[in-house]
Tab-separated table of N, CA and C in Angstrom:
chain	number	residue	atom	x	y	z
Y	1	MET	N	231.770	-59.374	60.550
Y	1	MET	CA	231.269	-59.437	59.198
Y	1	MET	C	230.432	-58.199	58.886
Y	2	PHE	N	229.588	-57.804	59.841
Y	2	PHE	CA	228.722	-56.655	59.649
Y	2	PHE	C	229.530	-55.370	59.478
Y	3	SER	N	230.583	-55.220	60.266
Y	3	SER	CA	231.389	-54.003	60.186
Y	3	SER	C	232.155	-53.922	58.868
Y	4	GLU	N	232.574	-55.041	58.306
Y	4	GLU	CA	233.249	-55.044	57.009
Y	4	GLU	C	232.309	-54.549	55.917
Y	5	SER	N	231.065	-54.959	55.992
Y	5	SER	CA	230.064	-54.520	55.021
Y	5	SER	C	229.841	-53.014	55.117
Y	6	ILE	N	229.784	-52.518	56.337
Y	6	ILE	CA	229.599	-51.082	56.536
Y	6	ILE	C	230.813	-50.313	56.021
Y	7	LYS	N	232.012	-50.819	56.268
Y	7	LYS	CA	233.229	-50.156	55.789
Y	7	LYS	C	233.235	-50.070	54.269
Y	8	LYS	N	232.835	-51.149	53.595
Y	8	LYS	CA	232.780	-51.146	52.129
Y	8	LYS	C	231.752	-50.153	51.624
Y	9	ASP	N	230.602	-50.094	52.276
Y	9	ASP	CA	229.560	-49.149	51.876
Y	9	ASP	C	230.004	-47.707	52.071
Y	10	ILE	N	230.654	-47.435	53.184
Y	10	ILE	CA	231.149	-46.082	53.451
Y	10	ILE	C	232.209	-45.694	52.433
Y	11	LYS	N	233.085	-46.612	52.098
Y	11	LYS	CA	234.120	-46.346	51.093
Y	11	LYS	C	233.490	-46.058	49.736
Y	12	LEU	N	232.492	-46.820	49.360
Y	12	LEU	CA	231.799	-46.617	48.095
Y	12	LEU	C	231.120	-45.249	48.064
Y	13	ILE	N	230.461	-44.884	49.136
Y	13	ILE	CA	229.791	-43.585	49.219
Y	13	ILE	C	230.803	-42.447	49.174
Y	14	THR	N	231.920	-42.600	49.861
Y	14	THR	CA	232.964	-41.579	49.866
Y	14	THR	C	233.528	-41.367	48.468
Y	15	ASP	N	233.813	-42.447	47.754
Y	15	ASP	CA	234.323	-42.333	46.387
Y	15	ASP	C	233.306	-41.660	45.471
Y	16	LEU	N	232.051	-42.016	45.622
Y	16	LEU	CA	230.994	-41.426	44.810
Y	16	LEU	C	230.856	-39.927	45.087
Y	17	LEU	N	230.869	-39.536	46.348
Y	17	LEU	CA	230.763	-38.124	46.701
Y	17	LEU	C	231.970	-37.334	46.209
Y	18	SER	N	233.129	-37.928	46.238
Y	18	SER	CA	234.336	-37.274	45.737
Y	18	SER	C	234.213	-37.013	44.238
Y	19	SER	N	233.714	-37.990	43.499
Y	19	SER	CA	233.526	-37.829	42.064
Y	19	SER	C	232.482	-36.757	41.763
Y	20	ILE	N	231.398	-36.738	42.515
Y	20	ILE	CA	230.357	-35.724	42.334
Y	20	ILE	C	230.924	-34.342	42.633
Y	21	ASP	N	231.755	-34.234	43.667
Y	21	ASP	CA	232.367	-32.964	44.022
Y	21	ASP	C	233.210	-32.426	42.871
Y	22	VAL	N	233.995	-33.286	42.250
Y	22	VAL	CA	234.820	-32.861	41.120
Y	22	VAL	C	233.931	-32.371	39.977
Y	23	SER	N	232.864	-33.101	39.692
Y	23	SER	CA	231.951	-32.703	38.626
Y	23	SER	C	231.321	-31.340	38.910
Y	24	LEU	N	230.879	-31.133	40.136
Y	24	LEU	CA	230.260	-29.856	40.489
Y	24	LEU	C	231.262	-28.710	40.410
Y	25	GLN	N	232.498	-28.938	40.847
Y	25	GLN	CA	233.529	-27.904	40.763
Y	25	GLN	C	233.801	-27.520	39.314
Y	26	MET	N	233.851	-28.515	38.440
Y	26	MET	CA	234.132	-28.241	37.030
Y	26	MET	C	232.953	-27.525	36.369
Y	27	MET	N	231.751	-27.909	36.697
Y	27	MET	CA	230.580	-27.244	36.124
Y	27	MET	C	230.483	-25.799	36.593
Y	28	ALA	N	230.776	-25.559	37.843
Y	28	ALA	CA	230.673	-24.214	38.398
Y	28	ALA	C	231.719	-23.275	37.812
Y	29	ASN	N	232.826	-23.806	37.372
Y	29	ASN	CA	233.927	-22.970	36.888
Y	29	ASN	C	234.221	-23.158	35.413
Y	30	LYS	N	233.248	-23.591	34.643
Y	30	LYS	CA	233.514	-23.869	33.232
Y	30	LYS	C	233.788	-22.609	32.425
Y	31	HIS	N	233.305	-21.456	32.884
Y	31	HIS	CA	233.504	-20.230	32.114
Y	31	HIS	C	234.811	-19.522	32.459
Y	32	ASN	N	235.164	-19.471	33.725
Y	32	ASN	CA	236.398	-18.769	34.091
Y	32	ASN	C	237.602	-19.691	34.193
Y	33	ARG	N	237.386	-20.987	34.141
Y	33	ARG	CA	238.459	-21.999	34.153
Y	33	ARG	C	239.422	-21.826	35.322
Y	34	ARG	N	238.896	-21.471	36.464
Y	34	ARG	CA	239.726	-21.290	37.640
Y	34	ARG	C	239.585	-22.514	38.538
Y	35	THR	N	240.705	-23.035	38.956
Y	35	THR	CA	240.690	-24.191	39.843
Y	35	THR	C	240.306	-23.740	41.243
Y	36	THR	N	239.302	-24.390	41.800
Y	36	THR	CA	238.861	-24.041	43.152
Y	36	THR	C	239.076	-25.188	44.128
Y	37	ALA	N	239.440	-26.355	43.615
Y	37	ALA	CA	239.649	-27.503	44.491
Y	37	ALA	C	240.682	-28.431	43.885
Y	38	PHE	N	241.531	-28.958	44.719
Y	38	PHE	CA	242.479	-29.978	44.296
Y	38	PHE	C	242.025	-31.303	44.882
Y	39	VAL	N	242.339	-32.374	44.194
Y	39	VAL	CA	241.896	-33.698	44.635
Y	39	VAL	C	243.084	-34.645	44.698
Y	40	ASN	N	242.842	-35.832	45.235
Y	40	ASN	CA	243.926	-36.809	45.355
Y	40	ASN	C	244.040	-37.669	44.086
Y	41	ARG	N	245.062	-38.471	44.038
Y	41	ARG	CA	245.362	-39.301	42.877
Y	41	ARG	C	244.252	-40.302	42.589
Y	42	LYS	N	243.702	-40.876	43.624
Y	42	LYS	CA	242.654	-41.889	43.448
Y	42	LYS	C	241.425	-41.291	42.776
Y	43	THR	N	241.056	-40.079	43.150
Y	43	THR	CA	239.894	-39.423	42.546
Y	43	THR	C	240.129	-39.148	41.068
Y	44	ILE	N	241.325	-38.673	40.727
Y	44	ILE	CA	241.646	-38.421	39.314
Y	44	ILE	C	241.614	-39.717	38.533
Y	45	ALA	N	242.197	-40.770	39.078
Y	45	ALA	CA	242.207	-42.059	38.380
Y	45	ALA	C	240.788	-42.566	38.163
Y	46	THR	N	239.941	-42.400	39.151
Y	46	THR	CA	238.549	-42.825	39.031
Y	46	THR	C	237.842	-42.032	37.941
Y	47	ARG	N	238.060	-40.722	37.913
Y	47	ARG	CA	237.425	-39.873	36.899
Y	47	ARG	C	237.877	-40.236	35.487
Y	48	LEU	N	239.148	-40.614	35.356
Y	48	LEU	CA	239.681	-40.995	34.038
Y	48	LEU	C	239.386	-42.453	33.696
Y	49	GLY	N	238.984	-43.240	34.687
Y	49	GLY	CA	238.704	-44.655	34.460
Y	49	GLY	C	239.955	-45.486	34.265
Y	50	VAL	N	241.020	-45.105	34.977
Y	50	VAL	CA	242.293	-45.824	34.872
Y	50	VAL	C	242.764	-46.201	36.271
Y	51	PRO	N	243.650	-47.178	36.382
Y	51	PRO	CA	244.216	-47.484	37.701
Y	51	PRO	C	245.170	-46.368	38.144
Y	52	THR	N	245.405	-46.267	39.441
Y	52	THR	CA	246.268	-45.203	39.948
Y	52	THR	C	247.693	-45.294	39.416
Y	53	VAL	N	248.127	-46.478	39.053
Y	53	VAL	CA	249.483	-46.615	38.505
Y	53	VAL	C	249.601	-45.883	37.162
Y	54	ALA	N	248.500	-45.726	36.450
Y	54	ALA	CA	248.525	-44.974	35.186
Y	54	ALA	C	248.848	-43.506	35.434
Y	55	ILE	N	248.398	-42.969	36.563
Y	55	ILE	CA	248.729	-41.590	36.921
Y	55	ILE	C	250.227	-41.465	37.157
Y	56	ASP	N	250.815	-42.460	37.836
Y	56	ASP	CA	252.265	-42.465	38.049
Y	56	ASP	C	253.013	-42.494	36.720
Y	57	LYS	N	252.527	-43.283	35.781
Y	57	LYS	CA	253.160	-43.362	34.464
Y	57	LYS	C	253.070	-42.034	33.726
Y	58	LEU	N	251.928	-41.348	33.860
Y	58	LEU	CA	251.783	-40.039	33.212
Y	58	LEU	C	252.702	-38.995	33.840
Y	59	ILE	N	252.926	-39.085	35.148
Y	59	ILE	CA	253.874	-38.179	35.805
Y	59	ILE	C	255.283	-38.452	35.290
Y	60	PHE	N	255.657	-39.727	35.209
Y	60	PHE	CA	256.973	-40.084	34.693
Y	60	PHE	C	257.130	-39.613	33.243
Y	61	GLN	N	256.072	-39.770	32.456
Y	61	GLN	CA	256.110	-39.321	31.064
Y	61	GLN	C	256.325	-37.806	30.995
Y	62	GLY	N	255.676	-37.058	31.888
Y	62	GLY	CA	255.864	-35.612	31.930
Y	62	GLY	C	257.284	-35.225	32.284
Y	63	ILE	N	257.888	-35.962	33.204
Y	63	ILE	CA	259.268	-35.683	33.602
Y	63	ILE	C	260.235	-36.043	32.481
Y	64	SER	N	260.071	-37.231	31.901
Y	64	SER	CA	261.011	-37.688	30.871
Y	64	SER	C	260.878	-36.908	29.569
Y	65	SER	N	259.689	-36.359	29.280
Y	65	SER	CA	259.501	-35.587	28.050
Y	65	SER	C	259.783	-34.103	28.267
Y	66	LYS	N	260.197	-33.751	29.462
Y	66	LYS	CA	260.467	-32.362	29.846
Y	66	LYS	C	259.253	-31.465	29.625
Y	67	GLY	N	258.063	-32.014	29.918
Y	67	GLY	CA	256.833	-31.235	29.853
Y	67	GLY	C	256.128	-31.234	28.511
Y	68	ALA	N	256.622	-31.998	27.557
Y	68	ALA	CA	255.966	-32.042	26.243
Y	68	ALA	C	254.706	-32.896	26.262
Y	69	SER	N	254.649	-33.861	27.158
Y	69	SER	CA	253.468	-34.719	27.274
Y	69	SER	C	253.391	-35.249	28.701
Y	70	GLY	N	252.289	-35.900	29.022
Y	70	GLY	CA	252.107	-36.430	30.367
Y	70	GLY	C	251.646	-35.364	31.336
Y	71	LEU	N	251.729	-35.655	32.620
Y	71	LEU	CA	251.325	-34.710	33.655
Y	71	LEU	C	252.518	-33.865	34.076
Y	72	ILE	N	252.299	-32.568	34.160
Y	72	ILE	CA	253.383	-31.623	34.408
Y	72	ILE	C	253.192	-30.978	35.781
Y	73	GLU	N	254.257	-30.994	36.564
Y	73	GLU	CA	254.200	-30.363	37.886
Y	73	GLU	C	253.989	-28.859	37.711
Y	74	GLY	N	253.094	-28.308	38.489
Y	74	GLY	CA	252.787	-26.889	38.391
Y	74	GLY	C	251.591	-26.605	37.490
Y	75	LYS	N	251.286	-27.506	36.596
Y	75	LYS	CA	250.108	-27.354	35.743
Y	75	LYS	C	249.037	-28.371	36.112
Y	76	HIS	N	249.414	-29.640	36.199
Y	76	HIS	CA	248.460	-30.708	36.479
Y	76	HIS	C	248.466	-31.156	37.930
Y	77	TYR	N	249.569	-30.980	38.614
Y	77	TYR	CA	249.669	-31.393	40.014
Y	77	TYR	C	250.694	-30.536	40.723
Y	78	CYS	N	250.636	-30.555	42.044
Y	78	CYS	CA	251.633	-29.847	42.837
Y	78	CYS	C	252.008	-30.693	44.041
Y	79	LYS	N	253.197	-30.450	44.531
Y	79	LYS	CA	253.692	-31.151	45.712
Y	79	LYS	C	253.540	-30.229	46.913
Y	80	LEU	N	253.090	-30.782	48.015
Y	80	LEU	CA	253.028	-29.997	49.244
Y	80	LEU	C	254.414	-29.815	49.833
Y	81	ASP	N	255.243	-30.838	49.675
Y	81	ASP	CA	256.621	-30.811	50.150
Y	81	ASP	C	257.518	-31.049	48.945
Y	82	PRO	N	258.418	-30.136	48.615
Y	82	PRO	CA	259.275	-30.304	47.436
Y	82	PRO	C	260.124	-31.577	47.457
Y	83	GLN	N	260.379	-32.118	48.651
Y	83	GLN	CA	261.182	-33.321	48.766
Y	83	GLN	C	260.354	-34.597	48.602
Y	84	GLU	N	259.040	-34.472	48.602
Y	84	GLU	CA	258.137	-35.630	48.524
Y	84	GLU	C	258.106	-36.186	47.101
Y	85	ASN	N	258.296	-37.492	46.972
Y	85	ASN	CA	258.234	-38.149	45.671
Y	85	ASN	C	257.107	-39.169	45.568
Y	86	ASN	N	256.311	-39.298	46.613
Y	86	ASN	CA	255.191	-40.223	46.610
Y	86	ASN	C	253.989	-39.534	45.962
Y	87	SER	N	253.594	-39.987	44.771
Y	87	SER	CA	252.538	-39.305	44.022
Y	87	SER	C	251.173	-39.391	44.696
Y	88	SER	N	251.005	-40.290	45.644
Y	88	SER	CA	249.724	-40.357	46.349
Y	88	SER	C	249.553	-39.172	47.299
Y	89	LYS	N	250.635	-38.446	47.568
Y	89	LYS	CA	250.568	-37.286	48.458
Y	89	LYS	C	250.567	-35.966	47.693
Y	90	PHE	N	250.506	-36.019	46.358
Y	90	PHE	CA	250.430	-34.812	45.551
Y	90	PHE	C	248.973	-34.348	45.492
Y	91	LEU	N	248.775	-33.086	45.150
Y	91	LEU	CA	247.441	-32.548	44.910
Y	91	LEU	C	247.274	-32.356	43.404
Y	92	TYR	N	246.149	-32.804	42.871
Y	92	TYR	CA	245.919	-32.798	41.428
Y	92	TYR	C	244.828	-31.805	41.059
Y	93	ASP	N	245.010	-31.151	39.917
Y	93	ASP	CA	244.050	-30.187	39.400
Y	93	ASP	C	243.123	-30.900	38.422
Y	94	PRO	N	241.908	-31.206	38.823
Y	94	PRO	CA	241.034	-31.986	37.941
Y	94	PRO	C	240.680	-31.263	36.655
Y	95	TYR	N	240.540	-29.944	36.713
Y	95	TYR	CA	240.182	-29.201	35.506
Y	95	TYR	C	241.270	-29.322	34.448
Y	96	GLU	N	242.504	-29.061	34.812
Y	96	GLU	CA	243.615	-29.113	33.856
Y	96	GLU	C	243.838	-30.522	33.323
Y	97	ILE	N	243.745	-31.512	34.188
Y	97	ILE	CA	243.983	-32.891	33.752
Y	97	ILE	C	242.904	-33.342	32.780
Y	98	LEU	N	241.650	-33.079	33.098
Y	98	LEU	CA	240.582	-33.499	32.195
Y	98	LEU	C	240.590	-32.705	30.890
Y	99	GLN	N	240.945	-31.413	30.940
Y	99	GLN	CA	241.066	-30.629	29.710
Y	99	GLN	C	242.183	-31.192	28.828
Y	100	SER	N	243.297	-31.549	29.425
Y	100	SER	CA	244.411	-32.126	28.657
Y	100	SER	C	244.023	-33.480	28.076
Y	101	ALA	N	243.286	-34.265	28.843
Y	101	ALA	CA	242.851	-35.569	28.341
Y	101	ALA	C	241.931	-35.400	27.142
Y	102	TRP	N	240.982	-34.473	27.229
Y	102	TRP	CA	240.051	-34.258	26.113
Y	102	TRP	C	240.759	-33.680	24.899
Y	103	SER	N	241.766	-32.839	25.093
Y	103	SER	CA	242.457	-32.230	23.951
Y	103	SER	C	243.317	-33.244	23.196
Y	104	ASN	N	243.580	-34.400	23.813
Y	104	ASN	CA	244.378	-35.422	23.136
Y	104	ASN	C	243.557	-36.322	22.220
Y	105	PHE	N	242.217	-36.221	22.297
Y	105	PHE	CA	241.373	-37.008	21.394
Y	105	PHE	C	241.440	-36.416	19.995
Y	106	LYS	N	241.480	-37.275	19.006
Y	106	LYS	CA	241.499	-36.822	17.611
Y	106	LYS	C	240.193	-37.233	16.957
Y	107	TYR	N	239.604	-36.284	16.267
Y	107	TYR	CA	238.344	-36.556	15.589
Y	107	TYR	C	238.600	-36.690	14.097
Y	108	GLU	N	237.971	-37.670	13.496
Y	108	GLU	CA	238.161	-37.883	12.060
Y	108	GLU	C	236.881	-37.617	11.322
């Protein structure tokens, strides 16, 4: 029982540190807009406040729209292995994804 509690606490701390890391990377590079770190799907989903399956849907939307919308390979994410189709093994660019998310908001 004690070890389960520790595992949950460590997982919570790891997720929190990952989110802080993304924030610090984006703040440090806000002027030159250069990506200095890639993150995993879970971190992006956490930053956007959506489940990880939503990231999969955005990838599918990018493929089906031929890059007109959704997440686009080469801009928002990259594959380490061209044959890999498991999106949990892709690397995501937090700067590009969050910039695209903010640009989709409409102000009235």
